[in-house]
Each structure stands twice: as C-alpha cells, then as structure tokens.
mmCIF file with all atom_site columns, C-alpha atoms in Angstrom:
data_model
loop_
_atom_site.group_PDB
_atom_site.id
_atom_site.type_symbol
_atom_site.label_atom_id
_atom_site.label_alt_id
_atom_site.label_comp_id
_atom_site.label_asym_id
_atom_site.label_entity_id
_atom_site.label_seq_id
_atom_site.pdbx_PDB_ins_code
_atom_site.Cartn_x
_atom_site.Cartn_y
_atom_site.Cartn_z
_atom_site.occupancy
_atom_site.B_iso_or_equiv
_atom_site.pdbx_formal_charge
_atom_site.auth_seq_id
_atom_site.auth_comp_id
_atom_site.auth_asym_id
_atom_site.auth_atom_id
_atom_site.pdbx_PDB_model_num
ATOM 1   C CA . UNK I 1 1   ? 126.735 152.647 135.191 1.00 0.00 ? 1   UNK I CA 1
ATOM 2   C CA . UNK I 1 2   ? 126.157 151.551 131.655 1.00 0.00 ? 2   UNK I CA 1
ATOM 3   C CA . UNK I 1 3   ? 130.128 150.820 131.166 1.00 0.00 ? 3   UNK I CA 1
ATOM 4   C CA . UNK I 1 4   ? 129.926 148.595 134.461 1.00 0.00 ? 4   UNK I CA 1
ATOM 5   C CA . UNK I 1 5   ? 126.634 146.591 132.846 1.00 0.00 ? 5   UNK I CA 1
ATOM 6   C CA . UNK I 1 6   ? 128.164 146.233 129.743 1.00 0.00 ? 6   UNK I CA 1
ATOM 7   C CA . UNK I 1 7   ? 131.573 144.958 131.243 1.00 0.00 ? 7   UNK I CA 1
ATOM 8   C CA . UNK I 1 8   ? 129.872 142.753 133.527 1.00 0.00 ? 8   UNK I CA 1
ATOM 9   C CA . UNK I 1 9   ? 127.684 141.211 130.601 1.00 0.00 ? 9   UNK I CA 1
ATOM 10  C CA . UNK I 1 10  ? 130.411 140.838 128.707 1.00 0.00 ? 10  UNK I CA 1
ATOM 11  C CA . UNK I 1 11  ? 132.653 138.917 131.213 1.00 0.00 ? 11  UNK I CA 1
ATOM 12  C CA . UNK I 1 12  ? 129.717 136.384 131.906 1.00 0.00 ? 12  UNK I CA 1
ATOM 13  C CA . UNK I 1 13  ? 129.011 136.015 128.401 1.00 0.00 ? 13  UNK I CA 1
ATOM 14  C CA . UNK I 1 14  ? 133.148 135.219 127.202 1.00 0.00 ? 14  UNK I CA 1
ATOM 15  C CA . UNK I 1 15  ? 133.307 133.030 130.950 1.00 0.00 ? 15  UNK I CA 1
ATOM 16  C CA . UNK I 1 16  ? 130.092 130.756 129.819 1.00 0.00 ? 16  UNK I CA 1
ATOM 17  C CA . UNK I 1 17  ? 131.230 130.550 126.172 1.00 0.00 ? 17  UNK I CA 1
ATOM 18  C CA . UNK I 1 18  ? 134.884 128.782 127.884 1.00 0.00 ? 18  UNK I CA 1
ATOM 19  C CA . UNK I 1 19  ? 132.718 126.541 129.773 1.00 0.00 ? 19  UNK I CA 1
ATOM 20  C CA . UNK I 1 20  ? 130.671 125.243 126.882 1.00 0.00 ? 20  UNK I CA 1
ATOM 21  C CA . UNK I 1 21  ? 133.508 125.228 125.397 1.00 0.00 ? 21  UNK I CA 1
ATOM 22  C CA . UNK I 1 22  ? 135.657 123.428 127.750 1.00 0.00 ? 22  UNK I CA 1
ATOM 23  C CA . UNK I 1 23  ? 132.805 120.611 128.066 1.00 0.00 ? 23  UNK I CA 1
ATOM 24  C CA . UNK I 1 24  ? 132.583 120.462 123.988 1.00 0.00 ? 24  UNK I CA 1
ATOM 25  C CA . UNK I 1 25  ? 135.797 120.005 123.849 1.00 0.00 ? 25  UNK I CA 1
ATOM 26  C CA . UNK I 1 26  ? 135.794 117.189 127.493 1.00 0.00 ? 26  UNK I CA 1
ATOM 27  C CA . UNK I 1 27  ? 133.232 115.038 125.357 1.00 0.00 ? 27  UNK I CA 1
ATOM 28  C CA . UNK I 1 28  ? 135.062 115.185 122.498 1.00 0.00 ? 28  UNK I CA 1
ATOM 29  C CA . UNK I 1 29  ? 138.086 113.756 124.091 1.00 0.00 ? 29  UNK I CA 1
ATOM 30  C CA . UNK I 1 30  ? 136.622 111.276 125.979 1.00 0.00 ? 30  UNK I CA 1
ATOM 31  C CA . UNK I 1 31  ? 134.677 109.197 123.198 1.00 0.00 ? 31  UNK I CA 1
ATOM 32  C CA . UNK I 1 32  ? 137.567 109.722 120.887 1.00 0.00 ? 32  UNK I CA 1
ATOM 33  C CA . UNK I 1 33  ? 140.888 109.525 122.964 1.00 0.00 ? 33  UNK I CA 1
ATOM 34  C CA . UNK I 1 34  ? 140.449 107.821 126.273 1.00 0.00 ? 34  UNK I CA 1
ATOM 35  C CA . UNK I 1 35  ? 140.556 104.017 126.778 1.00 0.00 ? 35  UNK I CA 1
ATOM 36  C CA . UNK I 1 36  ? 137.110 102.536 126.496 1.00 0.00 ? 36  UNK I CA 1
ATOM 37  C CA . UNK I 1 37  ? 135.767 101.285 129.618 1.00 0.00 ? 37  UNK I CA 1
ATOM 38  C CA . UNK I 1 38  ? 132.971 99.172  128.744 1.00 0.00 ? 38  UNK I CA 1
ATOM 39  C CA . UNK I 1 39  ? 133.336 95.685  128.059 1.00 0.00 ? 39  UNK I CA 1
ATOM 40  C CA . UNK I 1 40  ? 131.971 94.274  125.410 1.00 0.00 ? 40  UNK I CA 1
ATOM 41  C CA . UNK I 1 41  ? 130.734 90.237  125.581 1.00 0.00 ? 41  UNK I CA 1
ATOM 42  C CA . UNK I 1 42  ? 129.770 87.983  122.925 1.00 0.00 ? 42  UNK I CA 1
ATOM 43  C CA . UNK I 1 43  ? 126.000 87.973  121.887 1.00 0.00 ? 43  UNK I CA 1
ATOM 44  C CA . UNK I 1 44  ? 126.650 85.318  119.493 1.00 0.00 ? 44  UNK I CA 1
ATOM 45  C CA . UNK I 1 45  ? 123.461 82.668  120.383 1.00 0.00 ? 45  UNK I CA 1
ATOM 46  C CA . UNK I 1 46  ? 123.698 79.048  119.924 1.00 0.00 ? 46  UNK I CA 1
ATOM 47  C CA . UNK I 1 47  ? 121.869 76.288  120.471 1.00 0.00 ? 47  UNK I CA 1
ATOM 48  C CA . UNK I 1 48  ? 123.023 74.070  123.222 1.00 0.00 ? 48  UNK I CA 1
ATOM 49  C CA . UNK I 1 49  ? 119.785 71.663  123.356 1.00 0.00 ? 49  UNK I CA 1
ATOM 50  C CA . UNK I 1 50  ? 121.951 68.296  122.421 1.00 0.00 ? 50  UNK I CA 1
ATOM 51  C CA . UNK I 1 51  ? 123.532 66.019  124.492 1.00 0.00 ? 51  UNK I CA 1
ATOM 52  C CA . UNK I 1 52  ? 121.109 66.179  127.701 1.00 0.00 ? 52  UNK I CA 1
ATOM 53  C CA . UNK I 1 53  ? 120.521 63.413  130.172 1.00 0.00 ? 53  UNK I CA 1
ATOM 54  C CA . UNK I 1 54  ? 117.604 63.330  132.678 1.00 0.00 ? 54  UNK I CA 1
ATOM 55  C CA . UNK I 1 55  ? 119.472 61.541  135.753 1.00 0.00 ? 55  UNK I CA 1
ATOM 56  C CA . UNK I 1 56  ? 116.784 59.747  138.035 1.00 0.00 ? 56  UNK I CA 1
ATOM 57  C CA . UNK I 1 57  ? 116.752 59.576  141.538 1.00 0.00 ? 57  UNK I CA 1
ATOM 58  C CA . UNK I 1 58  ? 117.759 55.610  141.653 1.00 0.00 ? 58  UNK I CA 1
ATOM 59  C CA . UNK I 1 59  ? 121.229 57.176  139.153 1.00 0.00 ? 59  UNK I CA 1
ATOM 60  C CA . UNK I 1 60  ? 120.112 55.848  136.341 1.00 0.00 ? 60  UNK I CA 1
ATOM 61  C CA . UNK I 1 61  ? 120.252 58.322  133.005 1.00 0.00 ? 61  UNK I CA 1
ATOM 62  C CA . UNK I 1 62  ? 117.929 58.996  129.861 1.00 0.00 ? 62  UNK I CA 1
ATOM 63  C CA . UNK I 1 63  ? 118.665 61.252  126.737 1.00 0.00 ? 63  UNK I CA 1
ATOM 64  C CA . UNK I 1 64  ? 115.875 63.600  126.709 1.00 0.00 ? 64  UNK I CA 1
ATOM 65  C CA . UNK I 1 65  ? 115.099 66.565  124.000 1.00 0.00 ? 65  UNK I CA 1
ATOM 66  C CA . UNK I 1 66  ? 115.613 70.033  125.368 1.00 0.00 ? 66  UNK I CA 1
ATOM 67  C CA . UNK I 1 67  ? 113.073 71.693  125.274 1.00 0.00 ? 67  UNK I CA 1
ATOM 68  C CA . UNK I 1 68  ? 110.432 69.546  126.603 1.00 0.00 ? 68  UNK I CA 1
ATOM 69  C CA . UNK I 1 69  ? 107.920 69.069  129.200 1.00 0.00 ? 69  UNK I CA 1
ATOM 70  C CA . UNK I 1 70  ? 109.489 66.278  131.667 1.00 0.00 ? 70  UNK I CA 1
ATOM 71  C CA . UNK I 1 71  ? 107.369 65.496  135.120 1.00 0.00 ? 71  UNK I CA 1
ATOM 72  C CA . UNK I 1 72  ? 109.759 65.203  138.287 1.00 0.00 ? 72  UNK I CA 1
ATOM 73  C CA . UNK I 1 73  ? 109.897 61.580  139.813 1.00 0.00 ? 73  UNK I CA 1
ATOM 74  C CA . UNK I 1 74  ? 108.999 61.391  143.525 1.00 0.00 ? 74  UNK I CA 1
ATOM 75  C CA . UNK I 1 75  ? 111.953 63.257  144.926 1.00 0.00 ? 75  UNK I CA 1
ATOM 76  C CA . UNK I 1 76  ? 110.359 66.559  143.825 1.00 0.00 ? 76  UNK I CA 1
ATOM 77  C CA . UNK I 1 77  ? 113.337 67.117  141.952 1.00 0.00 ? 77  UNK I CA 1
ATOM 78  C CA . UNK I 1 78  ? 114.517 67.155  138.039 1.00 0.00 ? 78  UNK I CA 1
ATOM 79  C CA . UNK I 1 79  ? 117.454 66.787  137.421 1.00 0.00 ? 79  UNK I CA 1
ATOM 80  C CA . UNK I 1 80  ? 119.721 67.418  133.755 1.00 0.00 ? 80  UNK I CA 1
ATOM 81  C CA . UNK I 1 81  ? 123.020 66.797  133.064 1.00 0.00 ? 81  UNK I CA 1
ATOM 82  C CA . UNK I 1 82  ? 125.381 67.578  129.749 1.00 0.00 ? 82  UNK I CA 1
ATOM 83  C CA . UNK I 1 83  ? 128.684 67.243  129.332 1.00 0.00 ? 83  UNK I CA 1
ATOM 84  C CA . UNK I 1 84  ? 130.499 70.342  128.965 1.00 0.00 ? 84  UNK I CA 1
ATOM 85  C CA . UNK I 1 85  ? 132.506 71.030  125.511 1.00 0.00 ? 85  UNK I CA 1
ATOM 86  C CA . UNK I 1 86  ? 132.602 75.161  124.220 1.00 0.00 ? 86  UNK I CA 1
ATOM 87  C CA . UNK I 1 87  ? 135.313 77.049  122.864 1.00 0.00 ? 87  UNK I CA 1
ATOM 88  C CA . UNK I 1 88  ? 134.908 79.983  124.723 1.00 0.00 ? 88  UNK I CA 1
ATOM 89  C CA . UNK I 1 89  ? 133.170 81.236  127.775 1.00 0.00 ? 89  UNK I CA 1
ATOM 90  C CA . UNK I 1 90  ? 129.673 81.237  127.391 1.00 0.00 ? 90  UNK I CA 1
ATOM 91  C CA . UNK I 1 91  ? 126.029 81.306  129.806 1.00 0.00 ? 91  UNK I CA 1
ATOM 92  C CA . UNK I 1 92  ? 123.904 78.582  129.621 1.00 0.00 ? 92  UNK I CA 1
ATOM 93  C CA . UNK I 1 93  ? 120.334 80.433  129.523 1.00 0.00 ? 93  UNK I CA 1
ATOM 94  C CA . UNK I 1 94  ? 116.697 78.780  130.284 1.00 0.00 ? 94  UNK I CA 1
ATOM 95  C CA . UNK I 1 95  ? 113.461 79.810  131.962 1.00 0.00 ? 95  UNK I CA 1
ATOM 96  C CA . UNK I 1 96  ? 113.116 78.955  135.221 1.00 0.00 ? 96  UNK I CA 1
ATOM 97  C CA . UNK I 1 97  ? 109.739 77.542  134.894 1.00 0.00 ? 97  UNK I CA 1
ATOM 98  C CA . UNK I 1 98  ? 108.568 78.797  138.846 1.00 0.00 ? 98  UNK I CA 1
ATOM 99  C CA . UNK I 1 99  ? 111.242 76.571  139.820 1.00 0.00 ? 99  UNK I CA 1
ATOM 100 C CA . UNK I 1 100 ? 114.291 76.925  142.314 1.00 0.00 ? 100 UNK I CA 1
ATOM 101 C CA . UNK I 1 101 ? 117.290 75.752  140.345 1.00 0.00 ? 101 UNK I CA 1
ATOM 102 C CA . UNK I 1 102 ? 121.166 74.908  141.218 1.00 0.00 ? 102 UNK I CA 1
ATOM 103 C CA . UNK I 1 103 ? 123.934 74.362  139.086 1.00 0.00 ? 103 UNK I CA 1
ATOM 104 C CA . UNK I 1 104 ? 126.240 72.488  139.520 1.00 0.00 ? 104 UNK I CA 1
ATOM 105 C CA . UNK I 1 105 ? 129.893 71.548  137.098 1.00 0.00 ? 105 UNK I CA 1
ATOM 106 C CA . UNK I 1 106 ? 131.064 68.378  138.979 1.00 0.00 ? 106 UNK I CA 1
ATOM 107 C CA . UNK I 1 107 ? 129.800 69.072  142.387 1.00 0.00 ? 107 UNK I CA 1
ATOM 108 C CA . UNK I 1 108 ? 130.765 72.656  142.653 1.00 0.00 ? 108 UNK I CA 1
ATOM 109 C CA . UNK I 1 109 ? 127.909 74.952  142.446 1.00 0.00 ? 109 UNK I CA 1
ATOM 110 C CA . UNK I 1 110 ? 128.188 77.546  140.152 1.00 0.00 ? 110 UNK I CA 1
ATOM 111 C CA . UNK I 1 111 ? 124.868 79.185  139.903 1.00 0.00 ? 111 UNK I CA 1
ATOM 112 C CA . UNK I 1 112 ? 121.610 78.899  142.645 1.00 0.00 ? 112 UNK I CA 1
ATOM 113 C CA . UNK I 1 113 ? 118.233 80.420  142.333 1.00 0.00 ? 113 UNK I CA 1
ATOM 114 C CA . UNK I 1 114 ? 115.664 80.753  144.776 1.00 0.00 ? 114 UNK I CA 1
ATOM 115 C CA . UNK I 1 115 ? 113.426 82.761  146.415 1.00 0.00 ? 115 UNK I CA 1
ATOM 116 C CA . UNK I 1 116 ? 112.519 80.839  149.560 1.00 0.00 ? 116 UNK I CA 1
ATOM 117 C CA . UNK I 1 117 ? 114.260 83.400  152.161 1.00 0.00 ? 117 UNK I CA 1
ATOM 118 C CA . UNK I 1 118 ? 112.254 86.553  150.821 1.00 0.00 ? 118 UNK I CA 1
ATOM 119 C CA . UNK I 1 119 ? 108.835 85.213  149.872 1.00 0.00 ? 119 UNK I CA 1
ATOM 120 C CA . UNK I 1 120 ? 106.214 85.476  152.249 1.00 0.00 ? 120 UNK I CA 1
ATOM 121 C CA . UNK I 1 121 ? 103.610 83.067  150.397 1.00 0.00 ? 121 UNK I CA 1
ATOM 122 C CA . UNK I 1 122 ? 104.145 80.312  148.146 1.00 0.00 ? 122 UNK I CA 1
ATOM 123 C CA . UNK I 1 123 ? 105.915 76.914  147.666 1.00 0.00 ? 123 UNK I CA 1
ATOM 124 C CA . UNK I 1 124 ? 108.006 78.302  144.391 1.00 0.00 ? 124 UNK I CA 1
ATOM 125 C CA . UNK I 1 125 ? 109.691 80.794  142.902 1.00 0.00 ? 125 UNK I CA 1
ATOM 126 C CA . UNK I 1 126 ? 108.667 83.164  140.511 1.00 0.00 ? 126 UNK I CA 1
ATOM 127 C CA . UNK I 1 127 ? 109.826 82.063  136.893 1.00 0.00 ? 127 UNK I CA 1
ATOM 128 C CA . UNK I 1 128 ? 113.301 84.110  135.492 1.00 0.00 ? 128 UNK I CA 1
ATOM 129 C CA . UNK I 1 129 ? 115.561 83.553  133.283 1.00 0.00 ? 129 UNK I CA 1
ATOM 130 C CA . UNK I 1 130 ? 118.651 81.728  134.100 1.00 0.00 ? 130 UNK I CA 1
ATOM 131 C CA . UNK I 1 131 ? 122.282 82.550  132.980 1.00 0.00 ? 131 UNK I CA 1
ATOM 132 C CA . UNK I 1 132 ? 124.828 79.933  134.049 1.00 0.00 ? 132 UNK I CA 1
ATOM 133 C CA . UNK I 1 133 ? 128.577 80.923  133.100 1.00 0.00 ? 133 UNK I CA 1
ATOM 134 C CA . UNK I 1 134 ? 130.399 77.990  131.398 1.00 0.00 ? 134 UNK I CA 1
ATOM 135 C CA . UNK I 1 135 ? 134.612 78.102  130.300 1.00 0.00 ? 135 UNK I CA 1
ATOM 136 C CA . UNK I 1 136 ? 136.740 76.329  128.439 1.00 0.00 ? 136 UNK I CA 1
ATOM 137 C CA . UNK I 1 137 ? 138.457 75.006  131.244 1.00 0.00 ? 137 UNK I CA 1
ATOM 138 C CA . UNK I 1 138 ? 135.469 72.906  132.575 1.00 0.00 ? 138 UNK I CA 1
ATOM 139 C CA . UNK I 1 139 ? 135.396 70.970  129.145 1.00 0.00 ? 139 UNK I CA 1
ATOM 140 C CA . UNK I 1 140 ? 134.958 67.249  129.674 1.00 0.00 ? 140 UNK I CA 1
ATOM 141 C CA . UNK I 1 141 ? 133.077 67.849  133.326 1.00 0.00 ? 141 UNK I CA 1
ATOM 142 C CA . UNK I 1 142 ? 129.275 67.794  133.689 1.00 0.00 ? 142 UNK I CA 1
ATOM 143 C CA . UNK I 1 143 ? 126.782 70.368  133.877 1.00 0.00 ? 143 UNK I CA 1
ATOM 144 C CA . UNK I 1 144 ? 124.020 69.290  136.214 1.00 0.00 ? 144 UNK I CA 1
ATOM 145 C CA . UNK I 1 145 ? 121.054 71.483  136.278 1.00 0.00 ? 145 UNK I CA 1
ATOM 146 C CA . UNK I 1 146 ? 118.797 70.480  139.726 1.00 0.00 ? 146 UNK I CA 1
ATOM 147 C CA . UNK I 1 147 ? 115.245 72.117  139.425 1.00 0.00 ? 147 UNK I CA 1
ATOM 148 C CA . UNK I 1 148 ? 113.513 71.923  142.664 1.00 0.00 ? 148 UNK I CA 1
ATOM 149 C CA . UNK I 1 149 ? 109.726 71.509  143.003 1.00 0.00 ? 149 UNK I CA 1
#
C-alpha cells in the first residue's frame, strides 16, 4: 500500500510540475514571440484652441477664444466651426458642458451625443467628455461643433 501512495504522489507531483511548466513556458512565448495585438495610438496632446468661429443663426461668423464662456443666441443652439488642417489622425476632445452636441465635417456627421432617448428627467445631458476623430483627408473642410441647449 505504501508503494501504491508513493507512486501515486509521485505521478501527481512530476504531472503538476509539466503543467506549471508548460504555462511558464506559454507566457513566456507569448509576450516575447507572438505578434502583439494591441494597438497602440498617439497620446501626443496639442492644443487645437486657434482658428474658431462662432457661426450665428442669421450665418454670419465671429473669431472667438476657445476656451470661453459664450451664451447661445435665441435658437438654443451654439454653434463652432474650424477649419480642419492636422498631419495625422487625431480626436478633437472638450467637455460637454450638460450639453447635447453633433459634429459635423462639411455636413456629414461624424460624432453625436445625447442622452434624450434614455433619460427619464431633465432637459440636458449629463456633461462628458467628447472625442471627435479628425484625418488628414478632411484637411481644408470644416469642423462644425453644434451644442444643443
């Protein structure tokens, strides 16, 4: 009986020291051999605060400072508008300000925020922060940012 525990101990004891093994040896090869799978983005931060317009409700524009506090003519709405010119791809990023937003580069839009189909009280939206993607192929269109009241 004694032959049969020690043979028994002894098989569990060489079979867990492969697996340990075999996972050592798994992690090993996968942070040091395999392709990485993560991609990696820019987090290179620049200032993109020059160059804004407010554009009025009648069309007509004004250079304003970004940041600022600006009050919304009687549409309800504020509207901003920049010119687009980056090198690479990039994200335009703001605080909402408890404000539904859309943005738009030359009438396509290419980011929207709101929460008006899942809140249950309230006129706005809780503030977030905002990440609009930009590319070098929209240089020379306009970004208009629409912030909704």
């Amino acid at each position: 009986m004694k032959r049969t525990s020690l043979f028994i101990y002894e098989i569990v004891l060489v079979a867990g020291a492969l697996i340990y093994l075999f996972i050592i040896g798994l992690l090993i090869l996968g942070e040091n051999a395999l392709k990485e799978e993560r991609t990696y983005t820019s987090f290179n931060l620049e200032s993109y605060n020059d160059g804004w317009y407010r554009i009025y409700s009648d069309g007509t524009k004004e250079a304003i400072e970004i940041p600022g506090q600006y009050q919304p003519d009687s549409s309800h709405e504020f509207v901003i508008e920049k010119e687009i010119n980056v090198e690479e791809p990039l994200f335009v990023s703001f605080d909402s300000a408890k404000q539904d937003i859309n943005a738009y580069v030359n009438s396509e839009l290419r980011y929207s925020y709101s929460t008006k189909d899942s809140r249950l009280f309230g006129d706005n939206s809780p503030g977030a922060l905002m990440f609009i993607p930009v590319y070098p192929e929209d240089n020379g269109q306009d970004l208009r940012i629409v912030f909704y009241r």
